[in-house]
PDB file of C-alpha atoms and ligand atoms in Angstrom:
ATOM      1  CA  UNK A   1     -10.088  16.438   1.985  1.00 92.00           C
ATOM      2  CA  UNK A   2      -6.985  15.293   3.816  1.00 95.00           C
ATOM      3  CA  UNK A   3      -6.960  12.104   5.905  1.00 97.00           C
ATOM      4  CA  UNK A   4      -7.224  12.352   9.767  1.00 98.00           C
ATOM      5  CA  UNK A   5      -4.939   9.337  10.413  1.00 98.00           C
ATOM      6  CA  UNK A   6      -6.019   8.929  14.047  1.00 98.00           C
ATOM      7  CA  UNK A   7      -9.738   8.918  13.063  1.00 98.00           C
ATOM      8  CA  UNK A   8      -9.086   6.543  10.171  1.00 98.00           C
ATOM      9  CA  UNK A   9      -7.011   4.209  12.346  1.00 98.00           C
ATOM     10  CA  UNK A  10      -9.842   4.047  14.906  1.00 98.00           C
ATOM     11  CA  UNK A  11     -12.428   3.237  12.144  1.00 98.00           C
ATOM     12  CA  UNK A  12     -10.221   0.612  10.592  1.00 98.00           C
ATOM     13  CA  UNK A  13      -9.547  -1.010  14.023  1.00 97.00           C
ATOM     14  CA  UNK A  14     -13.269  -1.437  14.560  1.00 97.00           C
ATOM     15  CA  UNK A  15     -13.961  -2.645  11.012  1.00 97.00           C
ATOM     16  CA  UNK A  16     -11.049  -5.208  11.075  1.00 96.00           C
ATOM     17  CA  UNK A  17     -11.417  -6.244  14.618  1.00 95.00           C
ATOM     18  CA  UNK A  18     -10.756 -10.028  14.965  1.00 94.00           C
ATOM     19  CA  UNK A  19     -10.536 -10.606  11.226  1.00 95.00           C
ATOM     20  CA  UNK A  20      -7.902 -13.036  10.023  1.00 95.00           C
ATOM     21  CA  UNK A  21      -8.720 -13.366   6.408  1.00 96.00           C
ATOM     22  CA  UNK A  22      -6.050 -11.399   4.424  1.00 97.00           C
ATOM     23  CA  UNK A  23      -8.189 -10.680   1.381  1.00 97.00           C
ATOM     24  CA  UNK A  24     -11.070  -9.407   3.427  1.00 97.00           C
ATOM     25  CA  UNK A  25      -8.709  -7.117   5.251  1.00 98.00           C
ATOM     26  CA  UNK A  26      -7.005  -5.884   2.007  1.00 98.00           C
ATOM     27  CA  UNK A  27     -10.443  -5.171   0.418  1.00 98.00           C
ATOM     28  CA  UNK A  28     -11.584  -3.172   3.484  1.00 98.00           C
ATOM     29  CA  UNK A  29      -8.386  -1.242   3.884  1.00 98.00           C
ATOM     30  CA  UNK A  30      -8.050  -0.308   0.182  1.00 98.00           C
ATOM     31  CA  UNK A  31     -11.640   1.016   0.133  1.00 98.00           C
ATOM     32  CA  UNK A  32     -11.355   3.039   3.431  1.00 98.00           C
ATOM     33  CA  UNK A  33      -7.879   4.394   2.822  1.00 98.00           C
ATOM     34  CA  UNK A  34      -8.566   5.315  -0.846  1.00 98.00           C
ATOM     35  CA  UNK A  35     -11.605   7.362   0.033  1.00 98.00           C
ATOM     36  CA  UNK A  36     -10.028   9.112   3.005  1.00 98.00           C
ATOM     37  CA  UNK A  37      -7.814  11.568   1.146  1.00 98.00           C
ATOM     38  CA  UNK A  38      -8.026  13.321  -2.304  1.00 98.00           C
ATOM     39  CA  UNK A  39      -4.272  12.837  -2.783  1.00 98.00           C
ATOM     40  CA  UNK A  40      -4.913   9.120  -3.259  1.00 98.00           C
ATOM     41  CA  UNK A  41      -5.615   8.315  -6.933  1.00 98.00           C
ATOM     42  CA  UNK A  42      -4.767   4.534  -6.753  1.00 98.00           C
ATOM     43  CA  UNK A  43      -4.801   2.508  -3.603  1.00 98.00           C
ATOM     44  CA  UNK A  44      -4.105  -1.185  -3.600  1.00 98.00           C
ATOM     45  CA  UNK A  45      -2.205  -4.284  -2.435  1.00 98.00           C
ATOM     46  CA  UNK A  46       0.295  -6.561  -4.082  1.00 98.00           C
ATOM     47  CA  UNK A  47       0.631  -9.995  -2.403  1.00 98.00           C
ATOM     48  CA  UNK A  48       3.594 -12.230  -2.116  1.00 98.00           C
ATOM     49  CA  UNK A  49       2.474 -15.304  -4.120  1.00 98.00           C
ATOM     50  CA  UNK A  50       5.880 -16.954  -4.647  1.00 97.00           C
ATOM     51  CA  UNK A  51       9.453 -16.270  -3.680  1.00 96.00           C
ATOM     52  CA  UNK A  52      10.369 -12.757  -5.020  1.00 97.00           C
ATOM     53  CA  UNK A  53       7.026 -12.352  -6.744  1.00 98.00           C
ATOM     54  CA  UNK A  54       4.145  -9.984  -6.157  1.00 98.00           C
ATOM     55  CA  UNK A  55       0.623 -10.345  -7.596  1.00 98.00           C
ATOM     56  CA  UNK A  56      -2.123  -7.749  -7.495  1.00 98.00           C
ATOM     57  CA  UNK A  57      -4.760  -7.909  -4.812  1.00 98.00           C
ATOM     58  CA  UNK A  58      -7.726  -5.760  -3.885  1.00 98.00           C
ATOM     59  CA  UNK A  59      -7.407  -2.216  -5.035  1.00 98.00           C
ATOM     60  CA  UNK A  60      -9.336   1.018  -5.819  1.00 98.00           C
ATOM     61  CA  UNK A  61      -8.714   3.144  -8.916  1.00 98.00           C
ATOM     62  CA  UNK A  62      -7.808   2.239 -12.550  1.00 96.00           C
ATOM     63  CA  UNK A  63      -6.459  -1.198 -13.520  1.00 96.00           C
ATOM     64  CA  UNK A  64      -3.149  -2.011 -12.013  1.00 96.00           C
ATOM     65  CA  UNK A  65      -0.475  -4.411 -13.488  1.00 97.00           C
ATOM     66  CA  UNK A  66      -1.023  -7.990 -12.453  1.00 98.00           C
ATOM     67  CA  UNK A  67       2.477  -9.174 -11.546  1.00 98.00           C
ATOM     68  CA  UNK A  68       5.583  -7.468 -10.213  1.00 98.00           C
ATOM     69  CA  UNK A  69       8.877  -9.335  -9.564  1.00 98.00           C
ATOM     70  CA  UNK A  70      10.812  -8.074  -6.470  1.00 98.00           C
ATOM     71  CA  UNK A  71      13.523  -6.747  -8.774  1.00 98.00           C
ATOM     72  CA  UNK A  72      11.222  -4.269 -10.473  1.00 98.00           C
ATOM     73  CA  UNK A  73       9.406  -1.109  -9.569  1.00 98.00           C
ATOM     74  CA  UNK A  74       8.752   0.741  -6.344  1.00 98.00           C
ATOM     75  CA  UNK A  75       6.708  -2.214  -5.056  1.00 98.00           C
ATOM     76  CA  UNK A  76       9.528  -4.561  -5.767  1.00 98.00           C
ATOM     77  CA  UNK A  77      12.018  -2.323  -3.968  1.00 98.00           C
ATOM     78  CA  UNK A  78       9.700  -1.999  -0.838  1.00 98.00           C
ATOM     79  CA  UNK A  79       9.197  -5.758  -0.787  1.00 98.00           C
ATOM     80  CA  UNK A  80      12.876  -6.582  -1.373  1.00 98.00           C
ATOM     81  CA  UNK A  81      14.127  -4.142   1.292  1.00 98.00           C
ATOM     82  CA  UNK A  82      11.219  -4.678   3.657  1.00 98.00           C
ATOM     83  CA  UNK A  83      10.752  -0.952   4.282  1.00 98.00           C
ATOM     84  CA  UNK A  84       8.432   1.898   3.235  1.00 98.00           C
ATOM     85  CA  UNK A  85       9.497   3.736   0.073  1.00 98.00           C
ATOM     86  CA  UNK A  86       8.322   7.230  -0.689  1.00 98.00           C
ATOM     87  CA  UNK A  87       8.906   8.491  -4.305  1.00 98.00           C
ATOM     88  CA  UNK A  88       8.430  12.301  -4.760  1.00 98.00           C
ATOM     89  CA  UNK A  89       8.880  12.053  -8.551  1.00 98.00           C
ATOM     90  CA  UNK A  90       8.156   8.719 -10.233  1.00 98.00           C
ATOM     91  CA  UNK A  91       9.757   9.972 -13.416  1.00 98.00           C
ATOM     92  CA  UNK A  92      13.108  10.102 -11.646  1.00 98.00           C
ATOM     93  CA  UNK A  93      12.744   6.579 -10.136  1.00 98.00           C
ATOM     94  CA  UNK A  94      14.716   3.995 -12.240  1.00 96.00           C
ATOM     95  CA  UNK A  95      12.428   1.203 -13.282  1.00 95.00           C
ATOM     96  CA  UNK A  96       9.192   2.806 -12.101  1.00 97.00           C
ATOM     97  CA  UNK A  97       6.196   0.777 -13.327  1.00 97.00           C
ATOM     98  CA  UNK A  98       3.594   3.274 -14.690  1.00 96.00           C
ATOM     99  CA  UNK A  99       0.094   1.813 -14.358  1.00 94.00           C
ATOM    100  CA  UNK A 100      -1.221   5.264 -15.091  1.00 96.00           C
ATOM    101  CA  UNK A 101       0.478   8.069 -17.094  1.00 96.00           C
ATOM    102  CA  UNK A 102      -0.948  10.588 -14.615  1.00 97.00           C
ATOM    103  CA  UNK A 103       0.939   9.251 -11.559  1.00 98.00           C
ATOM    104  CA  UNK A 104       3.485  11.695 -10.225  1.00 98.00           C
ATOM    105  CA  UNK A 105       4.328  10.406  -6.740  1.00 98.00           C
ATOM    106  CA  UNK A 106       3.894   7.106  -4.755  1.00 98.00           C
ATOM    107  CA  UNK A 107       4.280   5.579  -1.365  1.00 98.00           C
ATOM    108  CA  UNK A 108       4.698   1.802  -0.910  1.00 99.00           C
ATOM    109  CA  UNK A 109       4.454   0.153   2.453  1.00 99.00           C
ATOM    110  CA  UNK A 110       5.313  -3.579   3.254  1.00 98.00           C
ATOM    111  CA  UNK A 111       2.903  -5.427   5.500  1.00 98.00           C
ATOM    112  CA  UNK A 112       3.425  -8.605   7.489  1.00 98.00           C
ATOM    113  CA  UNK A 113       1.474 -11.464   9.225  1.00 96.00           C
ATOM    114  CA  UNK A 114       1.468 -11.758  12.950  1.00 95.00           C
ATOM    115  CA  UNK A 115       4.551 -13.960  12.851  1.00 95.00           C
ATOM    116  CA  UNK A 116       6.484 -11.416  10.749  1.00 96.00           C
ATOM    117  CA  UNK A 117       6.063 -13.091   7.395  1.00 97.00           C
ATOM    118  CA  UNK A 118       5.995 -10.590   4.522  1.00 98.00           C
ATOM    119  CA  UNK A 119       2.488 -10.691   2.990  1.00 98.00           C
ATOM    120  CA  UNK A 120       2.935  -7.953   0.443  1.00 98.00           C
ATOM    121  CA  UNK A 121       2.901  -4.268  -0.033  1.00 98.00           C
ATOM    122  CA  UNK A 122       0.259  -1.528   0.042  1.00 99.00           C
ATOM    123  CA  UNK A 123       0.774   0.913  -2.970  1.00 98.00           C
ATOM    124  CA  UNK A 124      -0.720   4.407  -3.053  1.00 98.00           C
ATOM    125  CA  UNK A 125      -0.265   6.506  -6.094  1.00 98.00           C
ATOM    126  CA  UNK A 126      -0.940  10.312  -6.471  1.00 98.00           C
ATOM    127  CA  UNK A 127      -1.293  12.515  -9.474  1.00 98.00           C
ATOM    128  CA  UNK A 128       0.374  15.250  -7.374  1.00 98.00           C
ATOM    129  CA  UNK A 129       4.247  15.522  -7.109  1.00 98.00           C
ATOM    130  CA  UNK A 130       5.745  14.893  -3.622  1.00 98.00           C
ATOM    131  CA  UNK A 131       2.283  14.005  -2.190  1.00 98.00           C
ATOM    132  CA  UNK A 132       3.485  11.757   0.539  1.00 98.00           C
ATOM    133  CA  UNK A 133       5.106  12.417   3.999  1.00 98.00           C
ATOM    134  CA  UNK A 134       6.863  10.581   6.722  1.00 98.00           C
ATOM    135  CA  UNK A 135       3.691  11.151   8.817  1.00 98.00           C
ATOM    136  CA  UNK A 136       1.750   9.123   6.029  1.00 98.00           C
ATOM    137  CA  UNK A 137       4.328   6.451   6.217  1.00 98.00           C
ATOM    138  CA  UNK A 138       4.270   6.056  10.020  1.00 98.00           C
ATOM    139  CA  UNK A 139       0.479   6.044  10.134  1.00 98.00           C
ATOM    140  CA  UNK A 140       0.115   3.424   7.355  1.00 98.00           C
ATOM    141  CA  UNK A 141       2.738   1.202   8.940  1.00 98.00           C
ATOM    142  CA  UNK A 142       0.821   1.217  12.232  1.00 98.00           C
ATOM    143  CA  UNK A 143      -2.479   0.649  10.552  1.00 98.00           C
ATOM    144  CA  UNK A 144      -1.141  -2.280   8.514  1.00 98.00           C
ATOM    145  CA  UNK A 145       0.680  -3.833  11.552  1.00 98.00           C
ATOM    146  CA  UNK A 146      -2.549  -3.803  13.588  1.00 97.00           C
ATOM    147  CA  UNK A 147      -4.821  -4.953  10.791  1.00 97.00           C
ATOM    148  CA  UNK A 148      -2.813  -8.045   9.830  1.00 97.00           C
ATOM    149  CA  UNK A 149      -1.775  -9.048  13.375  1.00 95.00           C
ATOM    150  CA  UNK A 150      -4.226 -11.971  13.373  1.00 93.00           C
ATOM    151  CA  UNK A 151      -3.261 -13.288   9.944  1.00 94.00           C
ATOM    152  CA  UNK A 152      -1.306 -16.477  10.058  1.00 87.00           C
ATOM    153  CA  UNK A 153       0.480 -18.132   7.181  1.00 73.00           C
ATOM    154  CA  UNK A 154       0.456 -21.555   8.800  1.00 62.00           C
TER     155      UNK A 154
HETATM  156  N1  SME B   1       4.023   1.954  -9.667  1.00 59.71           N
HETATM  157  C1  SME B   1       4.160   0.649  -9.135  1.00 59.71           C
HETATM  158  C2  SME B   1       3.363  -0.411  -9.859  1.00 59.71           C
HETATM  159  C3  SME B   1       1.983  -0.605  -9.400  1.00 59.71           C
HETATM  160  S1  SME B   1       0.874   0.566 -10.268  1.00 59.71           S
HETATM  161  O1  SME B   1       1.329   1.818  -9.817  1.00 59.71           O
HETATM  162  C4  SME B   1      -0.684   0.204  -9.540  1.00 59.71           C
HETATM  163  C5  SME B   1       5.750   0.278  -9.136  1.00 59.71           C
HETATM  164  O2  SME B   1       6.460   0.939  -9.728  1.00 59.71           O
HETATM  165  O3  SME B   1       6.008  -0.818  -8.436  1.00 59.71           O
END
């Protein structure tokens, strides 16, 4: 099954409507996104918990590493640079953090509070090589922007 991004976006907008609790939003998004597409073998959030430091949040799939500094991994790169990172072959990515030996490709999307504060990243792993596209990136960026619009860090 391959995700219908427009349909998923509509469902998530309805589920998350008016919600301003970041953990509740992450739990809902991880669940719905994970089960929307058979390419997605691990779907989860890493939260900014201190300057230049990510810590795991709600996720679906096998256990994920608990802490990632901004200077490490695909998640750290996406957080550091503030942009979506698509890795077609994780074995060719210097410093990739392998939470599962089966992972072949990955997409990591930063997400922000309504005031633009970086809240963390959404990480999706696939056991398939080159599983992710720019279409996936654009759709995920829009879903995350809308979902966390009501979250405030003050
Ligand atoms: N692969 C990620 C680490 C998170 S585990 O995949 C869930 C990275 O390199 O940042």
